[in-house]
Short mmCIF file of N, CA and C in Angstrom, two decimals:
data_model
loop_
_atom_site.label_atom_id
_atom_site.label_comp_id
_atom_site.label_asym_id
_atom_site.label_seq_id
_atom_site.Cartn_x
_atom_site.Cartn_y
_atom_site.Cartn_z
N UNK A 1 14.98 37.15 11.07
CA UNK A 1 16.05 38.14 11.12
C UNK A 1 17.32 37.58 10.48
N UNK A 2 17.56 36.44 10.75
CA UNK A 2 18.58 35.20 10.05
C UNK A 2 18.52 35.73 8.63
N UNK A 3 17.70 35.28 8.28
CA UNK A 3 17.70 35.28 6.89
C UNK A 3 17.60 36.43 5.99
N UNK A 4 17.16 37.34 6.56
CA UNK A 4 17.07 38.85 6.01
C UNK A 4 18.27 39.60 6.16
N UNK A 5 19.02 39.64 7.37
CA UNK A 5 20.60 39.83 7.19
C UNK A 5 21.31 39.08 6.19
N UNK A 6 21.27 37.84 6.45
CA UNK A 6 21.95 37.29 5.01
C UNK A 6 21.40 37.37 3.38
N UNK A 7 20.61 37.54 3.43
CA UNK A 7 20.20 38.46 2.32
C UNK A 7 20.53 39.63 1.84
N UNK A 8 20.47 40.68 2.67
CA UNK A 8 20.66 41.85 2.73
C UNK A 8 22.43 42.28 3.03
N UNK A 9 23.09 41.21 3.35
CA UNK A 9 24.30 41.53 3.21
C UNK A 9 24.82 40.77 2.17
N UNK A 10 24.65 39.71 1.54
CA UNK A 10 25.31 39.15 0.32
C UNK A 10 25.10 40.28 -0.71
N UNK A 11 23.63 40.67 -0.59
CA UNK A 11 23.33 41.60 -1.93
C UNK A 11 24.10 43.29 -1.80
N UNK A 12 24.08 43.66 -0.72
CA UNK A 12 24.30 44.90 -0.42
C UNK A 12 26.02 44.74 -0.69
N UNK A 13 26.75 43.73 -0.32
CA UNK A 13 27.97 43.64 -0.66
C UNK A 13 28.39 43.60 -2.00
N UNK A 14 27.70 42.55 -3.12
CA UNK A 14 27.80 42.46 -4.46
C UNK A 14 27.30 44.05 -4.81
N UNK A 15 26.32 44.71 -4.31
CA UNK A 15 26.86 45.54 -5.15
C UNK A 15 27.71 47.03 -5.09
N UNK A 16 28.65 46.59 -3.86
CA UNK A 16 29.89 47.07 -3.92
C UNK A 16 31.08 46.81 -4.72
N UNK A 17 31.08 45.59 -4.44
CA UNK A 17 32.01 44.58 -5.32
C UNK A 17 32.18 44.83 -6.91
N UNK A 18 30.50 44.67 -7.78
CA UNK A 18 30.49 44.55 -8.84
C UNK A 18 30.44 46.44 -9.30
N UNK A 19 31.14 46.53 -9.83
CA UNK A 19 31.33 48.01 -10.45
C UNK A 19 30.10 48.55 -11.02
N UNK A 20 29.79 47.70 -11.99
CA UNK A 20 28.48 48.07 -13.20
C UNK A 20 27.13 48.21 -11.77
N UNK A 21 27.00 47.65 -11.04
CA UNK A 21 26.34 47.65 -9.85
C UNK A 21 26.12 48.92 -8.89
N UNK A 22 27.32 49.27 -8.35
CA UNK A 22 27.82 50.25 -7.48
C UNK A 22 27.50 51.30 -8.54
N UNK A 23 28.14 51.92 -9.51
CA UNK A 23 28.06 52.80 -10.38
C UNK A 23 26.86 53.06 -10.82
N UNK A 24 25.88 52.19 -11.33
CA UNK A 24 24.44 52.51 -11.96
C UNK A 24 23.42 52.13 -10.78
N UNK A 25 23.59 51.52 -9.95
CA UNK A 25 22.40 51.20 -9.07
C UNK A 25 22.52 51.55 -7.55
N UNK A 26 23.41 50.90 -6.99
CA UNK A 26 23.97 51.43 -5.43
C UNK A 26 24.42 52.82 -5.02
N UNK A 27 24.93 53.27 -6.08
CA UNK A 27 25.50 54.14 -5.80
C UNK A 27 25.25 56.04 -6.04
N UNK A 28 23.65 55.82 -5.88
CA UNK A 28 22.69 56.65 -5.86
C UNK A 28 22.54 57.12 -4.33
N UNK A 29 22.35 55.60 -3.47
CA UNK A 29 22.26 55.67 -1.97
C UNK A 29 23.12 56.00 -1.23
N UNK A 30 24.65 55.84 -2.32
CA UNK A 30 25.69 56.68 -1.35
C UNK A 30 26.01 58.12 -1.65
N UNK A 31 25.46 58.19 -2.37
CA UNK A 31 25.25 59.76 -2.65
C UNK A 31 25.29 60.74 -1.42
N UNK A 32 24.45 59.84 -0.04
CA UNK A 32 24.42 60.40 1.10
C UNK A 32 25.45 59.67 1.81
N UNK A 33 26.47 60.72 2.14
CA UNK A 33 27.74 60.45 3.04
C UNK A 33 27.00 61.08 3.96
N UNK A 34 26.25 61.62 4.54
CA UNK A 34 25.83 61.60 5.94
C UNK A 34 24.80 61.39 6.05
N UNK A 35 24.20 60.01 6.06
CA UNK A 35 22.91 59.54 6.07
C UNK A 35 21.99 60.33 7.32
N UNK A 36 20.98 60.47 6.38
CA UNK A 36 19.26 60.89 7.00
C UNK A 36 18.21 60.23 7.75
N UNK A 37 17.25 60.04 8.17
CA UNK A 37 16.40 58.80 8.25
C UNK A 37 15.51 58.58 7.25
N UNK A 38 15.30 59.79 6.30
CA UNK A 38 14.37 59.60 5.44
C UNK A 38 15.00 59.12 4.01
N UNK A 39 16.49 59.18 4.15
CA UNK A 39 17.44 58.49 3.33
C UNK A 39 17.44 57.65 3.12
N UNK A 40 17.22 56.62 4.17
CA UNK A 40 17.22 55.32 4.69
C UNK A 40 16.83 54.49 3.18
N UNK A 41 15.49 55.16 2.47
CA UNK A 41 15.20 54.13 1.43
C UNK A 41 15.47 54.92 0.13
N UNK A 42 16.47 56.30 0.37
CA UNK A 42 16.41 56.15 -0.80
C UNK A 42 17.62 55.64 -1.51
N UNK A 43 17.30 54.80 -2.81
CA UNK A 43 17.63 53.77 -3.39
C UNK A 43 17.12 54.00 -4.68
N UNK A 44 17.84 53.08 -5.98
CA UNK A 44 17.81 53.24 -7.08
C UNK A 44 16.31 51.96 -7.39
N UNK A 45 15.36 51.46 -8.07
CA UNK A 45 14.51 50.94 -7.95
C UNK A 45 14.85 49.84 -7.83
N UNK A 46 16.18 49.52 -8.64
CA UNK A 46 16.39 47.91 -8.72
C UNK A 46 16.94 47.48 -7.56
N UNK A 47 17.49 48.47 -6.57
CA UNK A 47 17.87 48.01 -5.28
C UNK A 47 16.83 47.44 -4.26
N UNK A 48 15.73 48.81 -4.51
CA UNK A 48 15.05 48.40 -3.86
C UNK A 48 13.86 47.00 -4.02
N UNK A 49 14.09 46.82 -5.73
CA UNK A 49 13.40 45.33 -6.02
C UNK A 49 13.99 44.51 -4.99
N UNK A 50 15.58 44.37 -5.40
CA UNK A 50 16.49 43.19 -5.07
C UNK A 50 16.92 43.27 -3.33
N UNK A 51 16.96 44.23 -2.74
CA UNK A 51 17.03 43.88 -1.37
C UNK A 51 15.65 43.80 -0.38
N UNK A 52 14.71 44.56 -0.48
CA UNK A 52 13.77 44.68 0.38
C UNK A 52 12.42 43.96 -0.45
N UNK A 53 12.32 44.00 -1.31
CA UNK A 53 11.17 43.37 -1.73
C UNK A 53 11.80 42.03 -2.31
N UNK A 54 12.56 41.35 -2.98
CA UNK A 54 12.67 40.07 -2.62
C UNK A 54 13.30 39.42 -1.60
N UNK A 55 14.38 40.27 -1.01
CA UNK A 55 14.62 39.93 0.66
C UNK A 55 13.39 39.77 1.25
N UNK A 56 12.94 40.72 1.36
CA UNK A 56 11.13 40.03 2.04
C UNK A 56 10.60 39.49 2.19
N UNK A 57 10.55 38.89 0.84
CA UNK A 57 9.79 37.53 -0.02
C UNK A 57 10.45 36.34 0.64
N UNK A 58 11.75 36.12 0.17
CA UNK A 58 12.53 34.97 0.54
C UNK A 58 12.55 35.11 2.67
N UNK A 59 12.61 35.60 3.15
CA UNK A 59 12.61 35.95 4.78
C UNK A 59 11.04 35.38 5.08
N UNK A 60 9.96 36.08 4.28
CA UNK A 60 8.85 35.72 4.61
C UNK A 60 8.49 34.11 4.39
N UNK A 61 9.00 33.52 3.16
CA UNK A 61 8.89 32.18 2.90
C UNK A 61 9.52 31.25 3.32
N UNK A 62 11.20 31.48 3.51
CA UNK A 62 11.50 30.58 4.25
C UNK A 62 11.41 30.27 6.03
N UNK A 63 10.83 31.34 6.60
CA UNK A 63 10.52 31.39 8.30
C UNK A 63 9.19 30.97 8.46
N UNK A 64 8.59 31.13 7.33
CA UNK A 64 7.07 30.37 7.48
C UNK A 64 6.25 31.28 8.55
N UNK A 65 6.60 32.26 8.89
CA UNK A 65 5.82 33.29 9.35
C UNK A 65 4.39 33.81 9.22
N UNK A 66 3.37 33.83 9.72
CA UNK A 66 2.06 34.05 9.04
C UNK A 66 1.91 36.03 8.66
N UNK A 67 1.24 35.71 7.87
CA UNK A 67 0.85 37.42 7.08
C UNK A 67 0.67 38.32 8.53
N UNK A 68 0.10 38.40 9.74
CA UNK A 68 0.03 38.96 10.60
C UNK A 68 1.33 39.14 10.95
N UNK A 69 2.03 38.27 11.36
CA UNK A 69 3.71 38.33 12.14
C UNK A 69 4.30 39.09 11.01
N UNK A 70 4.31 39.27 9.98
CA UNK A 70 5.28 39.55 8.94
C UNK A 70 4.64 40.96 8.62
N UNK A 71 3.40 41.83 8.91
CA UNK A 71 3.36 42.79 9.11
C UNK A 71 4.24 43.75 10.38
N UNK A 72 4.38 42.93 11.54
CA UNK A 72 4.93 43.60 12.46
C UNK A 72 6.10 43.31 12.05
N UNK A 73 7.22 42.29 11.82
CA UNK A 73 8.03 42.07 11.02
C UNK A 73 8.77 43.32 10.29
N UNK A 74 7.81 42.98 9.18
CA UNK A 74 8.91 44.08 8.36
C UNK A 74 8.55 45.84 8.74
N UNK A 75 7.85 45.87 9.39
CA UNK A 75 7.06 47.45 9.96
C UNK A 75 8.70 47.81 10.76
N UNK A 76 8.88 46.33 11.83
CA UNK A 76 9.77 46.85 12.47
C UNK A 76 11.36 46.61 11.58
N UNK A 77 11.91 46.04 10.46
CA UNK A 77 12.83 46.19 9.92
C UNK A 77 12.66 47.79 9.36
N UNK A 78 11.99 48.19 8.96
CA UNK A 78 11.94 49.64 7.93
C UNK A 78 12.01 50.42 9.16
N UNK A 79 11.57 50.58 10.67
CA UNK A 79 11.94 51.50 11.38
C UNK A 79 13.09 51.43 11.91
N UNK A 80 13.60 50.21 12.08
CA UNK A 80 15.19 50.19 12.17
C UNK A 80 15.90 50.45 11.33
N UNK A 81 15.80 50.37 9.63
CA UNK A 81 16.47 50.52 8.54
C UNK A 81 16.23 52.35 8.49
N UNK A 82 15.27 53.01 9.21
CA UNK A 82 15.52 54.67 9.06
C UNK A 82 16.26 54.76 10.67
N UNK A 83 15.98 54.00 11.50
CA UNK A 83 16.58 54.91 12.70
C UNK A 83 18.39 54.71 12.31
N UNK A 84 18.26 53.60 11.98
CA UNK A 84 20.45 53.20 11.59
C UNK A 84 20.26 54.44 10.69
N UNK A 85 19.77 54.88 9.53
CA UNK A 85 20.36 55.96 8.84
C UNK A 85 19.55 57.85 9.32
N UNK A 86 19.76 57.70 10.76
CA UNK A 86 18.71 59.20 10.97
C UNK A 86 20.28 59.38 11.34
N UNK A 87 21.41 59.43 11.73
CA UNK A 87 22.26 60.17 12.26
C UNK A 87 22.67 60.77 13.87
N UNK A 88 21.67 60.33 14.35
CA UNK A 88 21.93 60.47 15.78
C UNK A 88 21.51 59.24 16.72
N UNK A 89 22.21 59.69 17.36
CA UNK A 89 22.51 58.37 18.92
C UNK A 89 22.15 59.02 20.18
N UNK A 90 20.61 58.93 20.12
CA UNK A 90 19.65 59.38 21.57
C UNK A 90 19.87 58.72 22.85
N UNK A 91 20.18 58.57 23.96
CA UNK A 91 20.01 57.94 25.22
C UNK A 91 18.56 57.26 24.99
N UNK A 92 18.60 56.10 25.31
CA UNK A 92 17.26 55.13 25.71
C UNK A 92 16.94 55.20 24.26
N UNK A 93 17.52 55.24 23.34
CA UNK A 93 17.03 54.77 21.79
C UNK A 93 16.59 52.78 22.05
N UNK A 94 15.77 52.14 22.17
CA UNK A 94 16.20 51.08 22.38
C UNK A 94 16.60 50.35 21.06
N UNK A 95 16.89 50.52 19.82
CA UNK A 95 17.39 50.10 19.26
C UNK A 95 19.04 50.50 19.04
N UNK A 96 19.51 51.22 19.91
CA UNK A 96 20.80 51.23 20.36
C UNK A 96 21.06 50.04 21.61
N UNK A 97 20.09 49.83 22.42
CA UNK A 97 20.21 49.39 23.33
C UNK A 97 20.28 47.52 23.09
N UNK A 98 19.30 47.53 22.16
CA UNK A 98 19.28 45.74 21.85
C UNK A 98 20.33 45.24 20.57
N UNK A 99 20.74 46.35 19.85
CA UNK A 99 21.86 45.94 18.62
C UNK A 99 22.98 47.06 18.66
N UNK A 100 24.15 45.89 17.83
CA UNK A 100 25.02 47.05 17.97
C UNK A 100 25.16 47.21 16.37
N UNK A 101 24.42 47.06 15.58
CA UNK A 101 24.53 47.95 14.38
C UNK A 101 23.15 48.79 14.44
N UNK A 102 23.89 49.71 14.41
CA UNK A 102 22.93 50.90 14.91
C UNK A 102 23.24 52.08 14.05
N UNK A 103 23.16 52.96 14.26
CA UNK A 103 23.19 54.47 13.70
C UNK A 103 24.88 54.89 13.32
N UNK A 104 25.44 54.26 14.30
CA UNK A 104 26.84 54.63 14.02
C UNK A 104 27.82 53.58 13.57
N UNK A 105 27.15 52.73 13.54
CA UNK A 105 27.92 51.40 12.75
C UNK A 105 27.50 51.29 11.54
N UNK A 106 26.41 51.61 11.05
CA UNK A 106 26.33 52.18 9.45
C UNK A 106 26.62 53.53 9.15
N UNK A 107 26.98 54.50 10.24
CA UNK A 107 27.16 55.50 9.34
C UNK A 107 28.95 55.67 9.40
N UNK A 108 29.75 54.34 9.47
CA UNK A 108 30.78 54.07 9.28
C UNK A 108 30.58 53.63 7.64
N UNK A 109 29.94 53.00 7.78
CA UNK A 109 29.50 52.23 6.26
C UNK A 109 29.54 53.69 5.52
N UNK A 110 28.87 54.78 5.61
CA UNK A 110 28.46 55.71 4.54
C UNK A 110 29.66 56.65 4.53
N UNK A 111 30.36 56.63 5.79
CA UNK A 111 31.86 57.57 5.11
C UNK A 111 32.67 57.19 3.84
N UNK A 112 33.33 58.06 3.48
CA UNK A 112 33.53 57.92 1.88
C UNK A 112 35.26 56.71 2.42
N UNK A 113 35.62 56.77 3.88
CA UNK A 113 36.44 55.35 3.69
C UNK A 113 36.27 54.40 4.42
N UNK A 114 34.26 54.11 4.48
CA UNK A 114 34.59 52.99 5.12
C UNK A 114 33.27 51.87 4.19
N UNK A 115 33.14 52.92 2.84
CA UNK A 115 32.28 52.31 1.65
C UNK A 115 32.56 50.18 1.71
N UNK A 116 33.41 49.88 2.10
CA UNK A 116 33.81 48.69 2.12
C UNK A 116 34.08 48.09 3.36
N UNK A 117 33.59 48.47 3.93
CA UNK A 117 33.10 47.50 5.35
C UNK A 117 31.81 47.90 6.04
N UNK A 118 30.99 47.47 7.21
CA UNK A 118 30.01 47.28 8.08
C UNK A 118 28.90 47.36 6.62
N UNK A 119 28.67 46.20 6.08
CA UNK A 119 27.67 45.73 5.26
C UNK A 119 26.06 45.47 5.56
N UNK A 120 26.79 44.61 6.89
CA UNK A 120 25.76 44.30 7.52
C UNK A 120 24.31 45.20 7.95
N UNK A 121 23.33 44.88 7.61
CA UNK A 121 21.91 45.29 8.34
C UNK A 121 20.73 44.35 7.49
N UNK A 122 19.79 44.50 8.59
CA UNK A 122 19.10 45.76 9.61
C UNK A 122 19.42 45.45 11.04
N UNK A 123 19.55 43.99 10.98
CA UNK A 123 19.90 43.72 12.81
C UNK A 123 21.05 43.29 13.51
N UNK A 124 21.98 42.28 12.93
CA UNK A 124 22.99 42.13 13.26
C UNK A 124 24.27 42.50 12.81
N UNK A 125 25.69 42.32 13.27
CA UNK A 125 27.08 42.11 12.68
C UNK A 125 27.51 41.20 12.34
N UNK A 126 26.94 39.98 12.00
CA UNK A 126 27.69 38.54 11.94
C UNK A 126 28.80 38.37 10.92
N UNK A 127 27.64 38.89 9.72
CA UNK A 127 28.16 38.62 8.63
C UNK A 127 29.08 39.44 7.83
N UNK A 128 29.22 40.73 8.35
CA UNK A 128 31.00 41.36 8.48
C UNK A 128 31.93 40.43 9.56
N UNK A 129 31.68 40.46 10.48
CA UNK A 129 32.63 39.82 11.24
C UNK A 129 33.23 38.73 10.97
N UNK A 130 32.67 37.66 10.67
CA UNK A 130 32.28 36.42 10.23
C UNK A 130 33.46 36.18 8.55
N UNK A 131 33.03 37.55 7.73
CA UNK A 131 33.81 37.83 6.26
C UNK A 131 34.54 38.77 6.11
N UNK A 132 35.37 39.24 7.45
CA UNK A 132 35.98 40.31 7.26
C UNK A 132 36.09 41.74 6.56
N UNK A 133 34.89 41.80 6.49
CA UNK A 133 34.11 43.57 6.42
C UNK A 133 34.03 44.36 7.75
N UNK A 134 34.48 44.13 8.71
CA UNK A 134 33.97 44.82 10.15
C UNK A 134 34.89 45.71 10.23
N UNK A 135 34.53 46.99 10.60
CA UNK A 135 35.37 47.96 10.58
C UNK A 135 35.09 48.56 12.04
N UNK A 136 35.67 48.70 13.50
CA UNK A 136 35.84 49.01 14.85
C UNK A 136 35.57 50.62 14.66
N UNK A 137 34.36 51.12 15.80
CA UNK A 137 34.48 52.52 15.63
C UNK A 137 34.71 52.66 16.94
N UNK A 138 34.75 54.12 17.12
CA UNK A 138 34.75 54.18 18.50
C UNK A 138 33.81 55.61 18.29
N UNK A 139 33.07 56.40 19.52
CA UNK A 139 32.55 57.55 19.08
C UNK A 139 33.45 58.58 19.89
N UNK A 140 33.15 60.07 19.26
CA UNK A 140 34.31 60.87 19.67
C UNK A 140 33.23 62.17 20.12
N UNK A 141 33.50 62.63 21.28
CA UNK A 141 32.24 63.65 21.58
C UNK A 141 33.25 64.75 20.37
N UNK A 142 31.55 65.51 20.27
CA UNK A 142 32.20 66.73 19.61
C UNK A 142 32.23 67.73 20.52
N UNK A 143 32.71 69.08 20.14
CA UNK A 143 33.20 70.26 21.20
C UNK A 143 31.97 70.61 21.12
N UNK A 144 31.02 70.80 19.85
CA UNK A 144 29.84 71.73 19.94
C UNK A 144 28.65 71.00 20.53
N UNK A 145 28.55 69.44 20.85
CA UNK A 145 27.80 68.93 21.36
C UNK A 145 27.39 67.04 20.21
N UNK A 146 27.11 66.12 21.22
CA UNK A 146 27.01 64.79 20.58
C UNK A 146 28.30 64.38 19.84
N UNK A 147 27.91 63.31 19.30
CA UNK A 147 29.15 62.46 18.73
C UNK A 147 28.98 62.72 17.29
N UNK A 148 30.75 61.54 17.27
CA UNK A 148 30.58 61.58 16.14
C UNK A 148 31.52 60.03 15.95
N UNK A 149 31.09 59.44 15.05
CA UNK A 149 31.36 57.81 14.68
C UNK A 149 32.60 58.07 14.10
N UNK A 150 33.88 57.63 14.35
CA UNK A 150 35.13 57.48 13.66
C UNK A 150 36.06 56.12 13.75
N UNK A 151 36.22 55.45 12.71
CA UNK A 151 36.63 54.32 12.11
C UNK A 151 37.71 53.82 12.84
N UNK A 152 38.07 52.72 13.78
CA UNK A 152 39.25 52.52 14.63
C UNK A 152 40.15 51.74 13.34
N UNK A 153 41.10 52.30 12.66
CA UNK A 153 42.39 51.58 11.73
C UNK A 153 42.79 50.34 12.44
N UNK A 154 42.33 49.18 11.64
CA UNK A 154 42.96 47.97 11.84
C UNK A 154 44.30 47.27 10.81
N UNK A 155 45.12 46.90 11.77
CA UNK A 155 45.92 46.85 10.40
C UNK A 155 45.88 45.22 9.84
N UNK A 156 46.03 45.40 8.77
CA UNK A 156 45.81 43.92 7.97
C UNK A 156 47.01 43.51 7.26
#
C-alpha cells in the first residue's frame, strides 16, 4: 500500500504540475467534476500505462508479494479506486470506516477548486499532508437529502 500511494501520488501530482501533461493526458479524467464509480478509470491510456499498470508493477516487485496476494491486492485497490469516485457516503461503507480518503476526500480533489490538493490515493493521506496538498473538508447535509463535501479555506 506504501508504495502504491507513493507512486500514485508523485505521478498523479506531476501531472497536475506539468501543463503538456494535465492538458493532453490527465485532464480527460477531470472532465468529471462530479466523479462516478465507473469514472473511476476513466483515463487517457497513458495515464492509465503510467499509474496503474506500472504502479502495479513497481508495488508488485518491490513488496515481493506472491501472484496470489497481488490478485487480491490489486482486486481490492480498483474497488476502492471506484468506491472513492462513486459519489456517495453510505453508513457501514467499510471503506469509509478504515480510511479517511474516501469518497469525499477525492471528490474535493475533482471540484474545479480543489484540482490542486488531496492527490493522494487509493489508501492513504500521507503524502498530501506530509507536501502540503491537503485540503480540510468538512461535509454539509443537504436540504433534499445526504451530503455534500465542501473544502474548509486554509489560509497560507
Amino acid at each position: 500500500m506504501f508504495v502504491m500511494d507513493t507512486w500514485q501520488y508523485l505521478i498523479h501530482r506531476y501531472m497536475h504540475v506539468n501543463r503538456f501533461l494535465y492538458r493532453h493526458v490527465h485532464s480527460q479524467h477531470h472532465k468529471l467534476v462530479v466523479p462516478y464509480a465507473i469514472g473511476a478509470l476513466y483515463n487517457h491510456p497513458l495515464e492509465g500505462l503510467l499509474l496503474d499498470t506500472v504502479g502495479g508493477a513497481i508495488s508488485f516487485l518491490v513488496s515481493g508479494m506472491t501472484p496470489k496476494t497481488s490478485v487480491f491486492f490489486f482486486s481490492f485497490a480498483v474497488i476502492k479506486t471506484v468506491d472513492d469516485h462513486c459519489g456517495l457516503r453510505l453508513p457501514g461503507n467499510p471503506f469509509h470506516l478504515l480510511f479517511r480518503n474516501n469518497t469525499a476526500y477525492h471528490d474535493i480533489h475533482h471540484q474545479l477548486h480543489g484540482t490542486k490538493y488531496n492527490f493522494s490515493q487509493p489508501f492513504f493521506m500521507m503524502w498530501d499532508k506530509f507536501l502540503g496538498t491537503y485540503m480540510p473538508f468538512t461535509l454539509v447535509k443537504r436540504p433534499d437529502g445526504g451530503f455534500e463535501a465542501r473544502p474548509i479555506r486554509h489560509e497560507s
